[in-house]
Structure formats: C-alpha cells, structure tokens
PDB file of C-alpha atoms in Angstrom:
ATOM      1  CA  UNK A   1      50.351  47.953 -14.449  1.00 85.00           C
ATOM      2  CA  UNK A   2      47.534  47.394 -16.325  1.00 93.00           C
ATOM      3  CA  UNK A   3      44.259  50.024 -17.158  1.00 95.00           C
ATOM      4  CA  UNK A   4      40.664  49.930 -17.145  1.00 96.00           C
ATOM      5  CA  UNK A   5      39.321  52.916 -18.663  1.00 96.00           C
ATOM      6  CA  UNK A   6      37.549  55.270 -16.487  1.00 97.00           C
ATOM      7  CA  UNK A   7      34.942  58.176 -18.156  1.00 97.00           C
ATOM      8  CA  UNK A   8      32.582  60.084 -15.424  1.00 97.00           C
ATOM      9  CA  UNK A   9      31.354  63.330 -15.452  1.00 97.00           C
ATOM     10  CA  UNK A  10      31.403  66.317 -12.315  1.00 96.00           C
ATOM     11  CA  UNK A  11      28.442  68.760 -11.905  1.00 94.00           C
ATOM     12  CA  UNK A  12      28.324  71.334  -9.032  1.00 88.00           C
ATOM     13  CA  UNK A  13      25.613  72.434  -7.249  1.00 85.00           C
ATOM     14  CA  UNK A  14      21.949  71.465  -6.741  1.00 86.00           C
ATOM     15  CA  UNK A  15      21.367  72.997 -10.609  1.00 88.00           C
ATOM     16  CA  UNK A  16      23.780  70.357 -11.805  1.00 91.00           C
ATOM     17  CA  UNK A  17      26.111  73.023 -13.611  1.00 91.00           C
ATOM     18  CA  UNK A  18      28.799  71.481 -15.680  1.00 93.00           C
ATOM     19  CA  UNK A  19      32.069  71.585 -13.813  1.00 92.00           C
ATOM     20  CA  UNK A  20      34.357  72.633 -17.365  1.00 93.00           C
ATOM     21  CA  UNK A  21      37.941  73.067 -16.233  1.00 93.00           C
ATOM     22  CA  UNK A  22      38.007  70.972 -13.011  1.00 94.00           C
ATOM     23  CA  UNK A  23      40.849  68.580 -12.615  1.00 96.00           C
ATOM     24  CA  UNK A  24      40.059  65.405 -11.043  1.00 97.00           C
ATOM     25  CA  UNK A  25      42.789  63.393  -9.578  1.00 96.00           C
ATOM     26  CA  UNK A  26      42.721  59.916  -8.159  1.00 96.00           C
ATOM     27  CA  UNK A  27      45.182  58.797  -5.299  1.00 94.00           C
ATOM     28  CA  UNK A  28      45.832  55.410  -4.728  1.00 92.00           C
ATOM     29  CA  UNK A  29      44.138  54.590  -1.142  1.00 91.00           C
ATOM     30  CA  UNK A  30      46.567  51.922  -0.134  1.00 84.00           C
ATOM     31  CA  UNK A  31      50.294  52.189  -0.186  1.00 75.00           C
ATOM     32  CA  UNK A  32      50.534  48.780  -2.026  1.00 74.00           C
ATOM     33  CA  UNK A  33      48.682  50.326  -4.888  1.00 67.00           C
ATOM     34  CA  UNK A  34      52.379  52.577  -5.595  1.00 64.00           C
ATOM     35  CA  UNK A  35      51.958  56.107  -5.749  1.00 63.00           C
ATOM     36  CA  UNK A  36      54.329  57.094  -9.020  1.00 74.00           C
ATOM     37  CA  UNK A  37      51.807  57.829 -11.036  1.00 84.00           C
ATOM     38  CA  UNK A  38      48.089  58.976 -10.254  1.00 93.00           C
ATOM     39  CA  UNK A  39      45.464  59.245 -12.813  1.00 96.00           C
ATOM     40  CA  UNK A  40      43.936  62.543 -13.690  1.00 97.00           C
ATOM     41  CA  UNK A  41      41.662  63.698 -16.032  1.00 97.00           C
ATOM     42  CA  UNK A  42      40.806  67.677 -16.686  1.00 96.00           C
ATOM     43  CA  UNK A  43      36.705  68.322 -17.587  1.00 96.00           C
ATOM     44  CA  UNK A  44      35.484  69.603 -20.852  1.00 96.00           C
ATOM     45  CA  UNK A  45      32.581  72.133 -21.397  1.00 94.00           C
ATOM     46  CA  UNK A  46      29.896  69.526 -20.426  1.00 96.00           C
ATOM     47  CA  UNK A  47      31.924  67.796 -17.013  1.00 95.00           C
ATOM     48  CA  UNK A  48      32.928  65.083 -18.424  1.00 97.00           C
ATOM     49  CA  UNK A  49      36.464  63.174 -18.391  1.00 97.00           C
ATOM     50  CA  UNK A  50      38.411  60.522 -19.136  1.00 97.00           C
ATOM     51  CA  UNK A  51      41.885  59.243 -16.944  1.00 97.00           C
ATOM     52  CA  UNK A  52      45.079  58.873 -18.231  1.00 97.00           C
ATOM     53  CA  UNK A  53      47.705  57.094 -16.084  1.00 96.00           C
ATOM     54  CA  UNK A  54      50.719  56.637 -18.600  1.00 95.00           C
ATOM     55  CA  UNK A  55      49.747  57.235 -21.944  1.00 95.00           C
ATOM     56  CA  UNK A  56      46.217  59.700 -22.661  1.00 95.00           C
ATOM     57  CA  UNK A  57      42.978  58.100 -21.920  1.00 94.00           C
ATOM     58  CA  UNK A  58      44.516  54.828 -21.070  1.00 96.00           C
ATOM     59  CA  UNK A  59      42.239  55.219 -17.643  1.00 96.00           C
ATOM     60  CA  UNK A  60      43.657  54.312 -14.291  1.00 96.00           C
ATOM     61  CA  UNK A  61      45.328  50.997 -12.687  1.00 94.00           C
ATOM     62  CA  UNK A  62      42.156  48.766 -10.725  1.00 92.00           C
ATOM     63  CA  UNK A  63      42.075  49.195  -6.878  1.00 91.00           C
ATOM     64  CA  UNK A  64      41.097  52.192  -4.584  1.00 93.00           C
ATOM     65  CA  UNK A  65      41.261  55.449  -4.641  1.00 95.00           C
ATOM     66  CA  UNK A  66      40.567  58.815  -2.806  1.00 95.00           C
ATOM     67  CA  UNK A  67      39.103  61.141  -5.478  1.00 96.00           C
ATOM     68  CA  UNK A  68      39.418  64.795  -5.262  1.00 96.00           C
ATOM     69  CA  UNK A  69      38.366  67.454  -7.592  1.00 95.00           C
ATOM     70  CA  UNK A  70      40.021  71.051  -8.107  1.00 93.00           C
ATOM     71  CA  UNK A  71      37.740  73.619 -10.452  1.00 86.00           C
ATOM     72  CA  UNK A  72      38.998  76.798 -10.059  1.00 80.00           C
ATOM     73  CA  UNK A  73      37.385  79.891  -9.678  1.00 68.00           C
ATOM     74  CA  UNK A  74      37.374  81.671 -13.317  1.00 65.00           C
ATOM     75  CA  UNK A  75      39.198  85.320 -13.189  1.00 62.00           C
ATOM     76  CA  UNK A  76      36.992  88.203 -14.531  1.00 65.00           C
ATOM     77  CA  UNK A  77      39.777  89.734 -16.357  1.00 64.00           C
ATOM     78  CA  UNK A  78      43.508  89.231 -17.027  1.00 64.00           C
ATOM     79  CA  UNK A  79      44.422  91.440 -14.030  1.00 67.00           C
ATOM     80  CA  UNK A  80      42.971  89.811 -11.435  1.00 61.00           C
ATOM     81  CA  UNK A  81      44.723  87.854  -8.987  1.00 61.00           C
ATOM     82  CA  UNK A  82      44.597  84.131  -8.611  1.00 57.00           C
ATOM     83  CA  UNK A  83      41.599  83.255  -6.819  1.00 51.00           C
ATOM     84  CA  UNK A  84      43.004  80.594  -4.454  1.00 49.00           C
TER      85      UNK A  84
END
C-alpha cells in the first residue's frame, strides 16, 4: 500500500521534556486497514520521529489509527532491574 510520510515529535509533561527513546507505534483502527504491518518510529534526543512501514522513513499507509507511545523508564545503572 502506498505511504505518506509522517514526522511529529512527543514531549512529556507540563515542562515539555523531550521524550528521547520512546517508541511510538500506530495501529490501524479499522480491520479493513490490515494489520501486517504497523508503523513505528523510535524518538531521538529532541522527541522527534519519523514512521517507517516497509522500508525506513517511508511513513505509514493513509487511514486511522490508535497511537500509543512506550518511553521507558531509564535504569540508573547496569544492575538494575527492568523498570516495567
């Protein structure tokens, strides 16, 4: 199917803080849109992103989607455990 490129950027909090590290994922909303393949895109230092579907930064297929956004919690050393 074809793309439309998709940039955006995720902040956190009332500060605004750069989310760096958060993976954003978009699932298709209706079941006609398929469901093989949803676009994601990880954040850089500053929050912002760009999708890749199929090929990197070739954005995401056009319909609806159901956004969610995992940043995790950094670890303070090595040792710790995962902070799920």
């Amino acid at each position: 199917r074809p793309t439309v490129q998709v940039k955006g950027q995720v902040v956190s909090g009332k500060d605004k803080k750069p989310a760096a590290g958060a993976a954003v994922v978009f699932h298709p909303a209706k079941a006609d849109q398929g469901d093989s393949h949803k676009p994601i895109g990880v954040t850089d230092n500053s929050g912002h992103y760009s999708l890749t579907t199929y090929r990197e930064g070739d954005g995401a297929p056009e319909g609806e989607y159901v956004v969610t956004v995992r940043w995790p919690m950094a670890k303070k050393s090595p040792l710790d455990t995962d902070p799920r």
